[in-house]
Every structure is written in structure tokens, then in C-alpha cells.
Tab-separated table of C-alpha atoms and ligand atoms in Angstrom:
chain	number	residue	atom	x	y	z
A	283	MET	CA	19.425	14.548	26.950
A	284	LYS	CA	19.388	13.058	23.461
A	285	LYS	CA	22.715	12.291	21.812
A	286	THR	CA	22.654	15.067	19.182
A	287	ILE	CA	21.548	17.704	21.686
A	288	LEU	CA	24.330	16.595	23.983
A	289	ILE	CA	26.973	16.948	21.285
A	290	ILE	CA	25.654	20.383	20.309
A	291	ALA	CA	25.724	21.417	23.981
A	292	ILE	CA	29.348	20.287	24.321
A	293	THR	CA	30.383	22.060	21.127
A	294	LEU	CA	28.616	25.296	22.106
A	295	ALA	CA	30.103	25.164	25.562
A	296	PHE	CA	33.562	24.953	24.007
A	297	PHE	CA	32.966	28.127	22.032
A	298	ASN	CA	32.096	29.859	25.282
A	299	CYS	CA	35.030	28.260	27.052
A	300	LYS	CA	36.854	30.573	29.420
A	301	ASN	CA	40.592	30.444	29.773
A	302	ASN	CA	41.906	27.981	32.318
A	303	LYS	CA	41.966	29.010	35.964
A	304	GLN	CA	39.487	31.308	37.518
A	305	GLU	CA	40.368	34.876	38.443
A	306	ASN	CA	41.271	33.895	42.001
A	307	GLY	CA	44.031	31.659	40.654
A	308	LYS	CA	42.544	28.453	42.027
A	309	LEU	CA	42.387	25.332	39.901
A	310	ASN	CA	38.830	24.660	38.827
A	311	ILE	CA	38.126	20.943	39.272
A	312	VAL	CA	35.042	18.960	38.366
A	313	THR	CA	34.427	15.513	39.889
A	314	THR	CA	31.682	12.918	39.498
A	315	THR	CA	30.933	10.821	42.608
A	316	THR	CA	30.843	12.141	46.179
A	317	MET	CA	33.760	9.847	47.122
A	318	ILE	CA	35.993	11.477	44.532
A	319	THR	CA	34.739	14.973	45.428
A	320	ASP	CA	35.665	14.401	49.081
A	321	LEU	CA	39.070	13.015	48.124
A	322	VAL	CA	39.978	15.939	45.866
A	323	LYS	CA	38.920	18.425	48.572
A	324	ASN	CA	41.251	16.676	51.006
A	325	ILE	CA	44.237	16.834	48.647
A	326	GLY	CA	43.522	20.218	47.035
A	327	GLY	CA	42.504	21.953	50.268
A	328	ASP	CA	42.057	25.723	50.031
A	329	LEU	CA	43.911	25.992	46.748
A	330	VAL	CA	41.261	24.436	44.514
A	331	ASN	CA	37.589	24.887	43.656
A	332	VAL	CA	35.875	21.498	43.517
A	333	GLN	CA	32.486	21.059	41.898
A	334	GLY	CA	30.993	17.581	42.304
A	335	LEU	CA	28.351	16.697	39.735
A	336	MET	CA	26.659	14.052	41.895
A	337	GLY	CA	25.260	14.708	45.361
A	338	SER	CA	24.546	12.339	48.228
A	339	GLY	CA	22.024	9.621	47.412
A	340	VAL	CA	22.727	9.915	43.679
A	341	ASP	CA	23.230	6.694	41.730
A	342	PRO	CA	26.281	7.011	39.416
A	343	HIS	CA	25.164	4.101	37.204
A	344	LEU	CA	22.078	6.043	36.127
A	345	TYR	CA	23.361	9.626	36.279
A	346	LYS	CA	23.036	11.648	33.062
A	347	ALA	CA	24.775	14.963	32.388
A	348	SER	CA	22.606	18.066	32.358
A	349	GLU	CA	23.477	21.038	30.142
A	350	GLY	CA	24.734	22.807	33.275
A	351	ASP	CA	27.062	19.857	33.930
A	352	VAL	CA	28.424	20.018	30.396
A	353	SER	CA	29.366	23.662	30.783
A	354	LYS	CA	31.036	22.911	34.146
A	355	LEU	CA	33.024	20.118	32.487
A	356	VAL	CA	34.081	22.270	29.575
A	357	ASN	CA	35.267	25.081	31.871
A	358	ALA	CA	37.186	22.760	34.200
A	359	ASP	CA	40.978	22.764	34.460
A	360	ILE	CA	40.854	19.129	35.568
A	361	ILE	CA	38.116	16.467	35.528
A	362	PHE	CA	38.382	13.433	37.811
A	363	TYR	CA	36.031	10.473	37.555
A	364	ASN	CA	35.977	6.829	38.679
A	365	GLY	CA	35.936	5.048	35.322
A	366	LEU	CA	35.602	1.290	34.615
A	367	HIS	CA	32.127	2.275	33.370
A	368	LEU	CA	30.811	3.193	36.818
A	369	GLU	CA	29.458	6.420	35.337
A	370	GLY	CA	27.942	4.493	32.426
A	371	LYS	CA	25.829	7.336	31.055
A	372	LEU	CA	28.665	9.895	31.107
A	373	VAL	CA	31.093	7.882	28.993
A	374	GLU	CA	29.922	9.551	25.801
A	375	VAL	CA	30.431	13.039	27.239
A	376	PHE	CA	33.947	12.162	28.409
A	377	GLU	CA	34.870	10.657	25.050
A	378	LYS	CA	33.714	13.837	23.343
A	379	MET	CA	35.848	15.860	25.781
A	380	GLU	CA	38.905	13.803	24.870
A	381	SER	CA	38.450	14.637	21.216
A	382	GLN	CA	38.397	18.325	22.241
A	383	THR	CA	41.873	18.016	23.814
A	384	LYS	CA	40.575	17.951	27.383
A	385	THR	CA	41.380	14.656	29.037
A	386	PRO	CA	39.152	13.610	31.912
A	387	ILE	CA	41.121	11.442	34.349
A	388	ALA	CA	39.638	8.064	35.251
A	389	LEU	CA	41.201	7.280	38.629
A	390	ALA	CA	40.389	3.566	38.586
A	391	GLU	CA	42.061	3.001	35.220
A	392	ASP	CA	45.537	3.078	36.806
A	393	ILE	CA	44.876	0.115	39.074
A	394	ASP	CA	46.654	-3.119	38.136
A	395	LYS	CA	43.883	-4.882	36.181
A	396	SER	CA	45.062	-8.340	37.219
A	397	THR	CA	44.037	-7.506	40.805
A	398	LEU	CA	40.508	-6.321	39.904
A	399	ILE	CA	37.331	-8.369	40.204
A	400	GLY	CA	36.044	-9.279	36.747
A	401	SER	CA	32.520	-8.618	35.536
A	402	ASP	CA	30.686	-9.491	32.358
A	403	TYR	CA	28.130	-6.818	33.058
A	404	PHE	CA	30.257	-3.727	32.507
A	405	ALA	CA	31.829	-2.750	29.190
A	406	SER	CA	35.100	-2.374	31.114
A	407	ASN	CA	34.900	-6.109	32.060
A	408	TYR	CA	35.664	-5.151	35.677
A	409	ASP	CA	33.652	-4.399	38.778
A	410	PRO	CA	34.035	-0.590	39.142
A	411	HIS	CA	33.263	-0.312	42.906
A	412	VAL	CA	36.975	-0.154	43.722
A	413	TRP	CA	36.781	2.506	46.485
A	414	PHE	CA	35.751	-0.233	48.921
A	415	ASN	CA	39.338	-1.459	48.840
A	416	ILE	CA	41.237	1.156	50.869
A	417	ALA	CA	44.515	0.302	49.105
A	418	TYR	CA	42.927	1.327	45.805
A	419	PHE	CA	41.561	4.531	47.319
A	420	LYS	CA	45.101	5.333	48.475
A	421	GLN	CA	46.186	5.006	44.843
A	422	PHE	CA	43.403	7.454	43.900
A	423	ALA	CA	44.807	9.917	46.470
A	424	SER	CA	48.347	9.670	45.116
A	425	LYS	CA	47.157	10.108	41.548
A	426	VAL	CA	45.150	13.222	42.485
A	427	ALA	CA	48.174	14.735	44.269
A	428	ALA	CA	50.391	14.028	41.257
A	429	VAL	CA	47.926	15.586	38.793
A	430	LEU	CA	47.370	18.711	40.927
A	431	SER	CA	51.142	19.153	41.290
A	432	GLU	CA	51.656	18.820	37.579
A	433	LYS	CA	48.976	21.413	36.791
A	434	ASP	CA	50.012	23.775	39.586
A	435	PRO	CA	53.719	23.072	40.236
A	436	LYS	CA	54.343	26.064	42.516
A	437	ASN	CA	52.018	24.501	45.115
A	438	SER	CA	53.189	20.933	44.742
A	439	VAL	CA	54.695	20.775	48.261
A	440	TYR	CA	51.257	21.640	49.671
A	441	TYR	CA	49.474	18.962	47.629
A	442	PHE	CA	51.991	16.250	48.520
A	443	GLU	CA	51.841	17.189	52.215
A	444	ASN	CA	48.026	16.885	52.099
A	445	GLU	CA	48.424	13.532	50.377
A	446	LYS	CA	50.791	12.309	53.097
A	447	GLN	CA	48.387	13.335	55.854
A	448	TYR	CA	45.392	11.818	54.082
A	449	LEU	CA	47.183	8.510	53.443
A	450	ALA	CA	48.001	8.342	57.166
A	451	LYS	CA	44.298	8.837	57.962
A	452	LEU	CA	43.400	6.022	55.551
A	453	ASP	CA	45.892	3.734	57.318
A	454	THR	CA	44.238	4.561	60.639
A	455	LEU	CA	40.835	3.859	59.063
A	456	GLN	CA	42.066	0.464	57.853
A	457	ASN	CA	43.194	-0.499	61.368
A	458	THR	CA	39.932	0.704	62.921
A	459	ILE	CA	37.845	-1.279	60.445
A	460	LYS	CA	39.852	-4.459	60.919
A	461	SER	CA	39.448	-4.294	64.675
A	462	ILE	CA	35.660	-3.759	64.414
A	463	ILE	CA	35.260	-6.659	61.961
A	464	GLU	CA	37.327	-8.983	64.172
A	465	THR	CA	34.458	-8.840	66.680
A	466	LEU	CA	32.129	-10.512	64.150
A	467	PRO	CA	32.484	-14.326	63.930
A	468	LYS	CA	33.591	-15.484	60.476
A	469	GLU	CA	30.434	-17.556	59.838
A	470	LYS	CA	28.308	-14.417	60.288
A	471	ARG	CA	30.163	-12.464	57.623
A	472	ILE	CA	27.449	-12.578	54.956
A	473	LEU	CA	26.449	-9.255	53.454
A	474	VAL	CA	23.171	-9.048	51.516
A	475	THR	CA	22.468	-5.643	49.925
A	476	ALA	CA	20.397	-4.069	47.152
A	477	HIS	CA	23.119	-4.242	44.480
A	478	ASP	CA	26.601	-5.713	44.192
A	479	ALA	CA	28.672	-2.721	45.328
A	480	PHE	CA	30.548	-4.534	48.084
A	481	ASN	CA	32.582	-7.225	46.303
A	482	TYR	CA	35.892	-5.457	47.009
A	483	PHE	CA	34.806	-4.930	50.604
A	484	GLY	CA	33.999	-8.636	50.878
A	485	LYS	CA	37.326	-9.650	49.393
A	486	SER	CA	39.215	-7.356	51.778
A	487	TYR	CA	37.504	-8.423	54.997
A	488	GLY	CA	36.307	-11.983	54.384
A	489	PHE	CA	32.589	-11.398	53.733
A	490	GLU	CA	30.441	-13.403	51.366
A	491	VAL	CA	28.629	-10.657	49.425
A	492	VAL	CA	25.330	-11.016	47.581
A	493	GLY	CA	23.612	-8.141	45.792
A	494	LEU	CA	19.996	-8.511	44.804
A	495	GLN	CA	20.350	-6.470	41.640
A	496	GLY	CA	23.710	-7.608	40.334
A	497	LEU	CA	26.499	-5.163	39.750
A	498	SER	CA	24.551	-2.244	38.348
A	499	THR	CA	21.271	-0.711	39.390
A	500	ALA	CA	20.379	-0.386	35.705
A	501	THR	CA	18.829	-3.851	35.868
A	502	GLU	CA	15.872	-4.563	38.164
A	503	ALA	CA	15.756	-7.712	40.237
A	504	GLY	CA	13.158	-10.240	39.063
A	505	VAL	CA	10.819	-12.386	41.154
A	506	GLN	CA	13.103	-15.394	40.655
A	507	ASP	CA	16.120	-13.447	41.963
A	508	VAL	CA	14.140	-12.523	45.077
A	509	GLN	CA	13.012	-16.120	45.714
A	510	LYS	CA	16.507	-17.518	45.174
A	511	LEU	CA	18.087	-15.020	47.537
A	512	ALA	CA	15.334	-15.561	50.127
A	513	ALA	CA	16.167	-19.294	50.130
A	514	PHE	CA	19.870	-18.466	50.539
A	515	ILE	CA	19.143	-16.196	53.538
A	516	ILE	CA	17.059	-18.894	55.247
A	517	ASN	CA	19.612	-21.603	54.497
A	518	LYS	CA	22.521	-19.538	55.874
A	519	ASN	CA	20.458	-18.161	58.752
A	520	VAL	CA	21.352	-14.552	57.877
A	521	LYS	CA	20.121	-12.198	60.583
A	522	ALA	CA	19.968	-8.926	58.653
A	523	ILE	CA	19.980	-7.489	55.121
A	524	PHE	CA	20.762	-3.910	54.092
A	525	VAL	CA	19.264	-1.009	52.198
A	526	GLU	CA	21.546	1.338	50.216
A	527	SER	CA	21.187	5.114	50.215
A	528	SER	CA	21.454	5.421	46.427
A	529	VAL	CA	19.098	2.557	45.531
A	530	PRO	CA	15.299	2.499	46.090
A	531	LYS	CA	14.601	0.333	49.151
A	532	ARG	CA	11.580	-1.505	47.728
A	533	THR	CA	13.674	-4.400	46.372
A	534	ILE	CA	15.187	-5.120	49.778
A	535	GLU	CA	11.757	-4.794	51.392
A	536	ALA	CA	10.397	-7.316	48.857
A	537	LEU	CA	13.238	-9.660	49.805
A	538	GLN	CA	12.481	-9.253	53.508
A	539	ALA	CA	8.790	-10.003	52.839
A	540	ALA	CA	9.733	-13.134	50.839
A	541	VAL	CA	11.891	-14.432	53.714
A	542	ASN	CA	9.322	-13.605	56.386
A	543	SER	CA	6.509	-15.263	54.404
A	544	LYS	CA	8.392	-18.555	54.820
A	545	GLY	CA	8.301	-18.245	58.597
A	546	HIS	CA	11.892	-17.019	58.961
A	547	ASN	CA	12.697	-13.577	60.338
A	548	VAL	CA	15.250	-11.288	58.698
A	549	GLU	CA	15.740	-7.684	59.798
A	550	ILE	CA	16.675	-4.671	57.728
A	551	GLY	CA	19.977	-3.892	59.394
A	552	GLY	CA	20.172	-0.255	58.307
A	553	THR	CA	21.128	1.888	55.337
A	554	LEU	CA	24.595	1.519	53.845
A	555	TYR	CA	26.374	4.131	51.744
A	556	SER	CA	27.527	2.291	48.660
A	557	ASP	CA	27.833	4.397	45.506
A	558	ALA	CA	27.347	7.793	47.222
A	559	LEU	CA	28.348	9.323	50.564
A	560	GLY	CA	25.911	10.779	53.104
A	561	ASN	CA	24.869	14.425	53.228
A	562	ALA	CA	27.632	17.030	53.084
A	563	GLY	CA	28.509	18.308	56.549
A	564	THR	CA	27.733	14.988	58.295
A	565	VAL	CA	30.255	12.330	59.363
A	566	GLU	CA	28.932	9.971	56.647
A	567	GLY	CA	29.445	12.768	54.125
A	568	THR	CA	33.181	11.938	54.063
A	569	TYR	CA	34.802	8.797	52.671
A	570	ILE	CA	36.403	7.963	56.015
A	571	GLY	CA	33.216	8.600	58.002
A	572	MET	CA	31.139	6.634	55.500
A	573	PHE	CA	33.417	3.586	55.686
A	574	GLU	CA	33.426	3.459	59.469
A	575	TYR	CA	29.650	4.026	59.605
A	576	ASN	CA	29.027	1.174	57.133
A	577	VAL	CA	31.227	-1.238	59.046
A	578	ASN	CA	29.604	-0.399	62.382
A	579	THR	CA	26.140	-0.777	60.844
A	580	ILE	CA	27.020	-4.150	59.258
A	581	VAL	CA	28.739	-5.618	62.305
A	582	ASN	CA	26.098	-4.450	64.801
A	583	ALA	CA	23.250	-5.880	62.721
A	584	LEU	CA	24.890	-9.246	61.950
A	585	LYS	CA	26.255	-10.008	65.426
B	716	ZN	ZN1	27.049	0.431	41.999
């Protein structure tokens, strides 16, 4: 959508704006990524309607708002998004919303910036893939519970109870992941993927992480990048590299071909869920299921 059309669509949608809260009394919440959609469903439970703009396999770096999305956003009681310029093409829509007295909530903005991984690539100056640090995702959960309670105080006990239960599940997840990763020798902890989504994962669990496309999928990898990374893989004797569900797999296949053409064999170790969860209704369609699936896939392929 062109800029002017977008602004007209937002303005028109405001004129048609319904009063807050749907007739059934549930909070109407709009989210961006599948990770945030899953989180808000866990905290809001049966008391909220959650509409996620992005489905499984959708790349948030490239996602643009449709007119239908704009009207969902305008009619929302609450909007949750990641922020730190993950949803790079939605920033303009959110800024426009703010000027219309609706404040979309960027969950990652509350994280202590001094603990984030820096990046020159994003306008935020930080790597936005923070959900791969479970401690940060716990902060997301607490923020969501606090916002829901503020908007719907009579149900705040329910939201905080859901938060408590979800945080306990995330603690269990953390322990499970650590015990799986302990089975992989430290020198084999090298993760090569399509784009740099796993820096926080690497920092948390001691992996050296290399993404072929840099931090965002908005830039394509060049021939030189492929050759350089192929040499790295051969030098470090990396056994497997990984495709991502939200990034076309041709770049990783080109990398595999470059390695194999030099007489070294590297496997494609499987598909990881980086910037989007798996299909709704599957285990990988939840944040917790996705994380465990990724770790099992990585460890099994690199062993
Ligand atoms: Zn990404």
C-alpha cells in the first residue's frame, strides 16, 4: 500500500471506529507475530479475542499492513507488537495510531537496553529477535498480564493467575532446553541459518551463530557472503546448516552447494522456526513447542 493510501485508510477506519469492547464484553486484541499471538492467548484465555495479523511462515521484517489489517488495528482495544523495528514496514502505521490516541504496545521496548545485542542494521540499533531469550519472553508475559489487568480490572486475578502458570511453564521449558543442549559437545555448538535470528539463543546457550543474510531478510545474501560462509563451515567442520520456515530456502541450498562443491559434505539439518511459529494446532504452533522443537532439531543434526 502506498503511503498516502495507507494514511487515508487509517483516517477512514477511525471514522468508522466502533466503541471499545465487542458486544460479548471481551477485550478485542490485535497482535503482530505468531509468538505474541500465542502469548496473549495464554494470558488472556477465554476472556479476550485475539486477532494475529501474521500467520505461520510469515516474515515480520517484510510484512505490510493490508486495508483489512488497518481496520482491525483501529477497532482494537489493545495492540501488542514486538518493536525494536522487527515489524519494519508497520512502524508508520503504528506511529499514525499513536497520533490518534491509540497506543500500540511494543513489548520489547521495556527490556533493559544495556542487556540487548546491538545492531547497526535496525533503526532501533538493537537486534529485535529477543523472544529467543526466555527471560525476555517472561517479561513480555508479565507486561501483557499487567496491561490486560489495567484495561479490564475486574478480571485481573484471572490474568495474573494465567501469568503465574505460564511463567512456570517457561521455567520448565528453560530446564528442558538446558538439559538437551548439555548433550551436545561445546565445540559442536555452531548454528548456521538463513538469517541472524538466533543471536540471543546463541548468547543464552553458548552457540556461535552465523546467519547468511544478516539480521533482516530485507537484504539478500551475495555470492561473496555465500563463499565466505562456505569456507567457515569447512574450516570449523560444521556438520549441518538450517533452513528457516519464514525465509525462502534457496539461500541455504546455495550455501550447501558451495560447501559440497569443495569436496566437503554439509547436511541441511531441518527447518527451524525463527520469526514465526509453526501451523496453528500443531506443537510447533506454540512458543513453548516451537522452542523445544528447534532445540531438538539443532542438537540432533549437529551431534
Ligand atoms: Zn528476523
